[in-house]
Amino acid sequence: MSVFAKMLAEKVQSYIELRRSLGYAFKKQASILRAFVRHVESEQLGGPLTKGMALDFVLSFAGAANGRATRHGVLRRFCEYLAVYDARTEALDRRALPRSRAIPPPRILSDGELASLIAACSRLSPTFPQRGRTLTTLVGLLASTGLRSGEALRLDRADVDLVGGVLQIRKTKFRKDRLVPVHTTTLAALRQYARQRDAAFPVAKDCGFFLSSRGNRLSSPGLHIAFNAACKLAGLDSGKLMRPHDLRHRFAVTRLAAWHRENADVQALLPLLATYLGHTRYSDTAYYVTGTADLLGIAADRAFGDGGAL
């Protein structure tokens, strides 16, 4: 390791410790900074840290523009810290890689498409069926509860009450905990998965509920790779890209549509749905009303009646 790379690694570690001491989780940011150290070492780069060096690292990643903007932002703030120790460190321009504020519309699967996706999950890995069982159960859980994928992946075995059918969701997006009751059919699927998981891995390597093919907690990259493969197998890879988070949108839209069909007071029920989904404000949940043309049609029919006038 070069002198510069060694110094950089030490400052990255001290910066991570500083941020965490201030109460930040700083997990994703820490992984970005450590990846930057590996980049500097592998490319045998010498100091100081420059704008070009940072941009080369950021642009070496494929993926969405917002992902590159996030990495650049993490490096920009680290450069401000590093400049205290090395005045030659160049300041990064916050406008170099602006973030896009556009929110891509979700892809809402029909009942048939969801059934095809779950069937594809079970066929994903014939040589190691437990991989397919994990993805099948996880996708079913996301679709039936509207959990964020990260919340499901962070579930420990102790967080899943296989008797009472309640999930303990810890450290959510807004650092809040909540309880999520599940339907009896979802509970049955979780129980079956737990039996199959324990048979495949009699000696637990990890406290995670959902395990990878190696017996460790399933990671976010692992989920996305398997999910994309299942979408392709189900014929859902054409057109708009499908994301695990779209299942959360589908859950909310389906629940809202059911309430409209039941002539329920949707505005009064939105706070309940917001609590279940873990939103800080029920107005955030109201966003899902615009999710599909079908939902808007149901709402319009209810508001104005068939053949009614404005």
GROMACS .gro file of C-alpha atoms in nm:
model
  310
    1MET     CA    1   0.000   0.000   0.000
    2SER     CA    2   0.136   0.341  -0.098
    3VAL     CA    3   0.195   0.614   0.158
    4PHE     CA    4  -0.104   0.809   0.024
    5ALA     CA    5  -0.337   0.507   0.027
    6LYS     CA    6  -0.230   0.423   0.381
    7MET     CA    7  -0.293   0.779   0.499
    8LEU     CA    8  -0.627   0.783   0.317
    9ALA     CA    9  -0.737   0.457   0.479
   10GLU     CA   10  -0.654   0.593   0.824
   11LYS     CA   11  -0.843   0.918   0.766
   12VAL     CA   12  -1.143   0.735   0.621
   13GLN     CA   13  -1.161   0.518   0.932
   14SER     CA   14  -1.132   0.815   1.168
   15TYR     CA   15  -1.398   1.000   0.967
   16ILE     CA   16  -1.635   0.702   0.987
   17GLU     CA   17  -1.584   0.680   1.363
   18LEU     CA   18  -1.647   1.054   1.398
   19ARG     CA   19  -1.974   1.041   1.205
   20ARG     CA   20  -2.096   0.740   1.402
   21SER     CA   21  -2.007   0.908   1.730
   22LEU     CA   22  -2.250   1.183   1.627
   23GLY     CA   23  -2.533   0.931   1.602
   24TYR     CA   24  -2.528   0.849   1.230
   25ALA     CA   25  -2.552   0.486   1.117
   26PHE     CA   26  -2.315   0.571   0.831
   27LYS     CA   27  -2.317   0.224   0.675
   28LYS     CA   28  -2.365   0.300   0.306
   29GLN     CA   29  -2.134   0.601   0.324
   30ALA     CA   30  -1.865   0.395   0.497
   31SER     CA   31  -1.877   0.130   0.224
   32ILE     CA   32  -1.841   0.401  -0.043
   33LEU     CA   33  -1.538   0.553   0.127
   34ARG     CA   34  -1.371   0.216   0.178
   35ALA     CA   35  -1.434   0.133  -0.187
   36PHE     CA   36  -1.262   0.461  -0.276
   37VAL     CA   37  -0.957   0.358  -0.073
   38ARG     CA   38  -0.945   0.026  -0.262
   39HIS     CA   39  -0.973   0.219  -0.590
   40VAL     CA   40  -0.680   0.443  -0.497
   41GLU     CA   41  -0.474   0.140  -0.397
   42SER     CA   42  -0.555  -0.069  -0.705
   43GLU     CA   43  -0.485   0.222  -0.940
   44GLN     CA   44  -0.166   0.306  -0.745
   45LEU     CA   45  -0.265   0.670  -0.721
   46GLY     CA   46  -0.058   0.925  -0.536
   47GLY     CA   47  -0.179   1.224  -0.337
   48PRO     CA   48  -0.333   1.466  -0.305
   49LEU     CA   49  -0.700   1.382  -0.349
   50THR     CA   50  -0.818   1.569  -0.659
   51LYS     CA   51  -1.146   1.636  -0.838
   52GLY     CA   52  -1.037   1.414  -1.127
   53MET     CA   53  -0.952   1.127  -0.893
   54ALA     CA   54  -1.295   1.148  -0.728
   55LEU     CA   55  -1.481   1.169  -1.061
   56ASP     CA   56  -1.290   0.873  -1.206
   57PHE     CA   57  -1.397   0.665  -0.905
   58VAL     CA   58  -1.760   0.780  -0.915
   59LEU     CA   59  -1.795   0.726  -1.291
   60SER     CA   60  -1.641   0.379  -1.271
   61PHE     CA   61  -1.975   0.251  -1.137
   62ALA     CA   62  -2.262   0.156  -1.362
   63GLY     CA   63  -2.617   0.225  -1.258
   64ALA     CA   64  -2.845   0.522  -1.212
   65ALA     CA   65  -2.722   0.881  -1.219
   66ASN     CA   66  -2.852   0.939  -0.868
   67GLY     CA   67  -2.628   0.660  -0.741
   68ARG     CA   68  -2.323   0.836  -0.885
   69ALA     CA   69  -2.443   1.166  -0.739
   70THR     CA   70  -2.471   1.000  -0.397
   71ARG     CA   71  -2.114   0.867  -0.413
   72HIS     CA   72  -1.986   1.206  -0.524
   73GLY     CA   73  -2.168   1.373  -0.233
   74VAL     CA   74  -2.013   1.132   0.018
   75LEU     CA   75  -1.665   1.202  -0.122
   76ARG     CA   76  -1.730   1.577  -0.127
   77ARG     CA   77  -1.803   1.586   0.244
   78PHE     CA   78  -1.505   1.361   0.319
   79CYS     CA   79  -1.279   1.599   0.122
   80GLU     CA   80  -1.387   1.881   0.351
   81TYR     CA   81  -1.272   1.668   0.646
   82LEU     CA   82  -0.949   1.556   0.477
   83ALA     CA   83  -0.853   1.913   0.387
   84VAL     CA   84  -0.797   1.982   0.758
   85TYR     CA   85  -0.508   1.734   0.749
   86ASP     CA   86  -0.392   1.782   0.388
   87ALA     CA   87  -0.442   2.136   0.258
   88ARG     CA   88  -0.369   2.019  -0.096
   89THR     CA   89  -0.700   1.829  -0.104
   90GLU     CA   90  -0.922   1.973  -0.376
   91ALA     CA   91  -1.277   2.077  -0.291
   92LEU     CA   92  -1.541   1.897  -0.496
   93ASP     CA   93  -1.813   2.096  -0.670
   94ARG     CA   94  -2.159   2.006  -0.537
   95ARG     CA   95  -2.301   2.087  -0.884
   96ALA     CA   96  -2.071   1.848  -1.070
   97LEU     CA   97  -2.318   1.559  -1.050
   98PRO     CA   98  -2.661   1.698  -0.959
   99ARG     CA   99  -2.930   1.462  -0.835
  100SER     CA  100  -3.246   1.411  -1.033
  101ARG     CA  101  -3.556   1.481  -0.825
  102ALA     CA  102  -3.784   1.295  -1.065
  103ILE     CA  103  -3.949   0.991  -0.903
  104PRO     CA  104  -3.988   0.704  -1.149
  105PRO     CA  105  -4.346   0.578  -1.155
  106PRO     CA  106  -4.388   0.230  -1.002
  107ARG     CA  107  -4.479  -0.074  -1.206
  108ILE     CA  108  -4.796  -0.219  -1.056
  109LEU     CA  109  -4.829  -0.589  -1.129
  110SER     CA  110  -5.164  -0.747  -1.199
  111ASP     CA  111  -5.270  -1.051  -0.996
  112GLY     CA  112  -5.166  -1.274  -1.284
  113GLU     CA  113  -4.827  -1.110  -1.320
  114LEU     CA  114  -4.763  -1.141  -0.946
  115ALA     CA  115  -4.853  -1.510  -0.959
  116SER     CA  116  -4.612  -1.556  -1.251
  117LEU     CA  117  -4.335  -1.379  -1.059
  118ILE     CA  118  -4.380  -1.593  -0.748
  119ALA     CA  119  -4.386  -1.909  -0.962
  120ALA     CA  120  -4.064  -1.796  -1.131
  121CYS     CA  121  -3.903  -1.740  -0.791
  122SER     CA  122  -3.961  -2.103  -0.699
  123ARG     CA  123  -3.793  -2.218  -1.023
  124LEU     CA  124  -3.500  -1.982  -0.993
  125SER     CA  125  -3.231  -2.225  -0.877
  126PRO     CA  126  -3.311  -2.594  -0.945
  127THR     CA  127  -2.969  -2.707  -0.814
  128PHE     CA  128  -3.024  -2.531  -0.481
  129PRO     CA  129  -3.400  -2.508  -0.419
  130GLN     CA  130  -3.356  -2.324  -0.088
  131ARG     CA  131  -3.253  -2.013  -0.284
  132GLY     CA  132  -3.586  -2.020  -0.465
  133ARG     CA  133  -3.774  -2.080  -0.140
  134THR     CA  134  -3.612  -1.777   0.017
  135LEU     CA  135  -3.699  -1.550  -0.275
  136THR     CA  136  -4.052  -1.690  -0.306
  137THR     CA  137  -4.126  -1.626   0.060
  138LEU     CA  138  -3.962  -1.284   0.060
  139VAL     CA  139  -4.147  -1.164  -0.251
  140GLY     CA  140  -4.473  -1.295  -0.107
  141LEU     CA  141  -4.405  -1.111   0.219
  142LEU     CA  142  -4.331  -0.783   0.040
  143ALA     CA  143  -4.645  -0.814  -0.171
  144SER     CA  144  -4.872  -0.903   0.121
  145THR     CA  145  -4.743  -0.650   0.376
  146GLY     CA  146  -4.593  -0.362   0.178
  147LEU     CA  147  -4.269  -0.380   0.376
  148ARG     CA  148  -3.966  -0.201   0.238
  149SER     CA  149  -3.720  -0.461   0.109
  150GLY     CA  150  -3.455  -0.337   0.353
  151GLU     CA  151  -3.695  -0.387   0.644
  152ALA     CA  152  -3.758  -0.747   0.540
  153LEU     CA  153  -3.388  -0.821   0.494
  154ARG     CA  154  -3.308  -0.682   0.840
  155LEU     CA  155  -3.558  -0.912   1.011
  156ASP     CA  156  -3.396  -1.135   1.273
  157ARG     CA  157  -3.550  -1.466   1.371
  158ALA     CA  158  -3.652  -1.312   1.702
  159ASP     CA  159  -3.841  -1.038   1.512
  160VAL     CA  160  -4.078  -1.287   1.350
  161ASP     CA  161  -4.347  -1.419   1.582
  162LEU     CA  162  -4.443  -1.745   1.415
  163VAL     CA  163  -4.717  -1.804   1.673
  164GLY     CA  164  -4.892  -1.468   1.692
  165GLY     CA  165  -4.818  -1.360   1.335
  166VAL     CA  166  -4.659  -1.023   1.415
  167LEU     CA  167  -4.336  -0.880   1.277
  168GLN     CA  168  -4.115  -0.647   1.481
  169ILE     CA  169  -3.976  -0.392   1.234
  170ARG     CA  170  -3.670  -0.219   1.380
  171LYS     CA  171  -3.478   0.091   1.273
  172THR     CA  172  -3.693   0.179   0.974
  173LYS     CA  173  -3.629   0.456   0.723
  174PHE     CA  174  -3.712   0.717   0.986
  175ARG     CA  175  -3.544   0.527   1.274
  176LYS     CA  176  -3.878   0.420   1.414
  177ASP     CA  177  -3.987   0.074   1.525
  178ARG     CA  178  -4.332  -0.066   1.451
  179LEU     CA  179  -4.532  -0.387   1.475
  180VAL     CA  180  -4.676  -0.535   1.155
  181PRO     CA  181  -4.940  -0.808   1.185
  182VAL     CA  182  -4.956  -1.047   0.889
  183HIS     CA  183  -5.241  -1.242   0.730
  184THR     CA  184  -5.286  -1.607   0.827
  185THR     CA  185  -5.179  -1.722   0.480
  186THR     CA  186  -4.861  -1.514   0.505
  187LEU     CA  187  -4.796  -1.656   0.851
  188ALA     CA  188  -4.833  -2.010   0.715
  189ALA     CA  189  -4.580  -1.932   0.441
  190LEU     CA  190  -4.333  -1.787   0.696
  191ARG     CA  191  -4.368  -2.097   0.914
  192GLN     CA  192  -4.307  -2.328   0.619
  193TYR     CA  193  -4.003  -2.127   0.511
  194ALA     CA  194  -3.859  -2.135   0.865
  195ARG     CA  195  -3.887  -2.515   0.871
  196GLN     CA  196  -3.723  -2.549   0.530
  197ARG     CA  197  -3.450  -2.298   0.619
  198ASP     CA  198  -3.364  -2.476   0.943
  199ALA     CA  199  -3.354  -2.811   0.763
  200ALA     CA  200  -3.114  -2.668   0.504
  201PHE     CA  201  -2.899  -2.497   0.770
  202PRO     CA  202  -2.929  -2.698   1.095
  203VAL     CA  203  -2.647  -2.493   1.250
  204ALA     CA  204  -2.738  -2.126   1.228
  205LYS     CA  205  -2.459  -1.901   1.099
  206ASP     CA  206  -2.664  -1.585   1.126
  207CYS     CA  207  -2.956  -1.450   1.327
  208GLY     CA  208  -3.120  -1.325   1.007
  209PHE     CA  209  -3.460  -1.466   0.916
  210PHE     CA  210  -3.398  -1.471   0.539
  211LEU     CA  211  -3.075  -1.648   0.448
  212SER     CA  212  -2.864  -1.662   0.134
  213SER     CA  213  -2.747  -1.985  -0.029
  214ARG     CA  214  -2.442  -1.969   0.200
  215GLY     CA  215  -2.646  -1.957   0.516
  216ASN     CA  216  -2.578  -1.590   0.590
  217ARG     CA  217  -2.831  -1.308   0.600
  218LEU     CA  218  -2.954  -1.231   0.249
  219SER     CA  219  -2.801  -0.901   0.133
  220SER     CA  220  -2.964  -0.623  -0.066
  221PRO     CA  221  -2.745  -0.688  -0.375
  222GLY     CA  222  -2.824  -1.059  -0.345
  223LEU     CA  223  -3.197  -0.985  -0.338
  224HIS     CA  224  -3.182  -0.755  -0.641
  225ILE     CA  225  -2.979  -1.001  -0.848
  226ALA     CA  226  -3.220  -1.285  -0.770
  227PHE     CA  227  -3.525  -1.062  -0.815
  228ASN     CA  228  -3.411  -0.943  -1.158
  229ALA     CA  229  -3.345  -1.303  -1.261
  230ALA     CA  230  -3.694  -1.406  -1.150
  231CYS     CA  231  -3.851  -1.114  -1.338
  232LYS     CA  232  -3.671  -1.225  -1.653
  233LEU     CA  233  -3.783  -1.585  -1.602
  234ALA     CA  234  -4.142  -1.464  -1.556
  235GLY     CA  235  -4.126  -1.252  -1.872
  236LEU     CA  236  -4.151  -0.927  -1.676
  237ASP     CA  237  -3.818  -0.785  -1.795
  238SER     CA  238  -3.961  -0.607  -2.100
  239GLY     CA  239  -4.067  -0.245  -2.076
  240LYS     CA  240  -4.033  -0.067  -1.744
  241LEU     CA  241  -3.778  -0.217  -1.504
  242MET     CA  242  -3.939  -0.394  -1.210
  243ARG     CA  243  -3.808  -0.319  -0.860
  244PRO     CA  244  -3.877  -0.494  -0.527
  245HIS     CA  245  -4.005  -0.159  -0.396
  246ASP     CA  246  -4.282  -0.169  -0.658
  247LEU     CA  247  -4.444  -0.445  -0.452
  248ARG     CA  248  -4.488  -0.192  -0.171
  249HIS     CA  249  -4.671   0.037  -0.412
  250ARG     CA  250  -4.885  -0.255  -0.528
  251PHE     CA  251  -4.984  -0.337  -0.171
  252ALA     CA  252  -5.092   0.021  -0.101
  253VAL     CA  253  -5.282   0.057  -0.429
  254THR     CA  254  -5.457  -0.278  -0.378
  255ARG     CA  255  -5.561  -0.185  -0.025
  256LEU     CA  256  -5.692   0.155  -0.135
  257ALA     CA  257  -5.882   0.000  -0.425
  258ALA     CA  258  -6.044  -0.253  -0.189
  259TRP     CA  259  -6.157   0.024   0.045
  260HIS     CA  260  -6.305   0.219  -0.244
  261ARG     CA  261  -6.498  -0.089  -0.360
  262GLU     CA  262  -6.626  -0.136  -0.002
  263ASN     CA  263  -6.741   0.229   0.002
  264ALA     CA  264  -6.523   0.286   0.308
  265ASP     CA  265  -6.413   0.631   0.424
  266VAL     CA  266  -6.068   0.619   0.262
  267GLN     CA  267  -5.956   0.955   0.399
  268ALA     CA  268  -6.033   0.838   0.752
  269LEU     CA  269  -5.848   0.510   0.694
  270LEU     CA  270  -5.534   0.663   0.542
  271PRO     CA  271  -5.371   0.722   0.883
  272LEU     CA  272  -5.411   0.349   0.959
  273LEU     CA  273  -5.246   0.253   0.632
  274ALA     CA  274  -4.972   0.510   0.693
  275THR     CA  275  -4.897   0.357   1.034
  276TYR     CA  276  -4.889   0.006   0.887
  277LEU     CA  277  -4.651   0.115   0.609
  278GLY     CA  278  -4.430   0.314   0.846
  279HIS     CA  279  -4.491   0.659   0.697
  280THR     CA  280  -4.433   0.962   0.918
  281ARG     CA  281  -4.732   1.145   0.767
  282TYR     CA  282  -5.047   0.998   0.621
  283SER     CA  283  -5.020   1.251   0.338
  284ASP     CA  284  -4.720   1.047   0.217
  285THR     CA  285  -4.953   0.749   0.181
  286ALA     CA  286  -5.199   0.956  -0.020
  287TYR     CA  287  -4.938   0.959  -0.298
  288TYR     CA  288  -5.040   0.603  -0.381
  289VAL     CA  289  -5.387   0.719  -0.488
  290THR     CA  290  -5.227   0.823  -0.816
  291GLY     CA  291  -5.071   0.481  -0.858
  292THR     CA  292  -5.294   0.334  -1.131
  293ALA     CA  293  -5.558   0.441  -1.377
  294ASP     CA  294  -5.786   0.166  -1.240
  295LEU     CA  295  -5.768   0.311  -0.889
  296LEU     CA  296  -5.846   0.659  -1.018
  297GLY     CA  297  -6.139   0.515  -1.211
  298ILE     CA  298  -6.278   0.346  -0.902
  299ALA     CA  299  -6.244   0.669  -0.704
  300ALA     CA  300  -6.413   0.867  -0.980
  301ASP     CA  301  -6.702   0.622  -1.007
  302ARG     CA  302  -6.755   0.643  -0.635
  303ALA     CA  303  -6.734   1.024  -0.626
  304PHE     CA  304  -6.964   1.096  -0.920
  305GLY     CA  305  -7.158   0.776  -0.972
  306ASP     CA  306  -7.212   0.594  -1.298
  307GLY     CA  307  -7.325   0.853  -1.546
  308GLY     CA  308  -7.325   1.125  -1.281
  309ALA     CA  309  -7.237   1.486  -1.346
  310LEU     CA  310  -6.964   1.698  -1.197
   0.00000   0.00000   0.00000
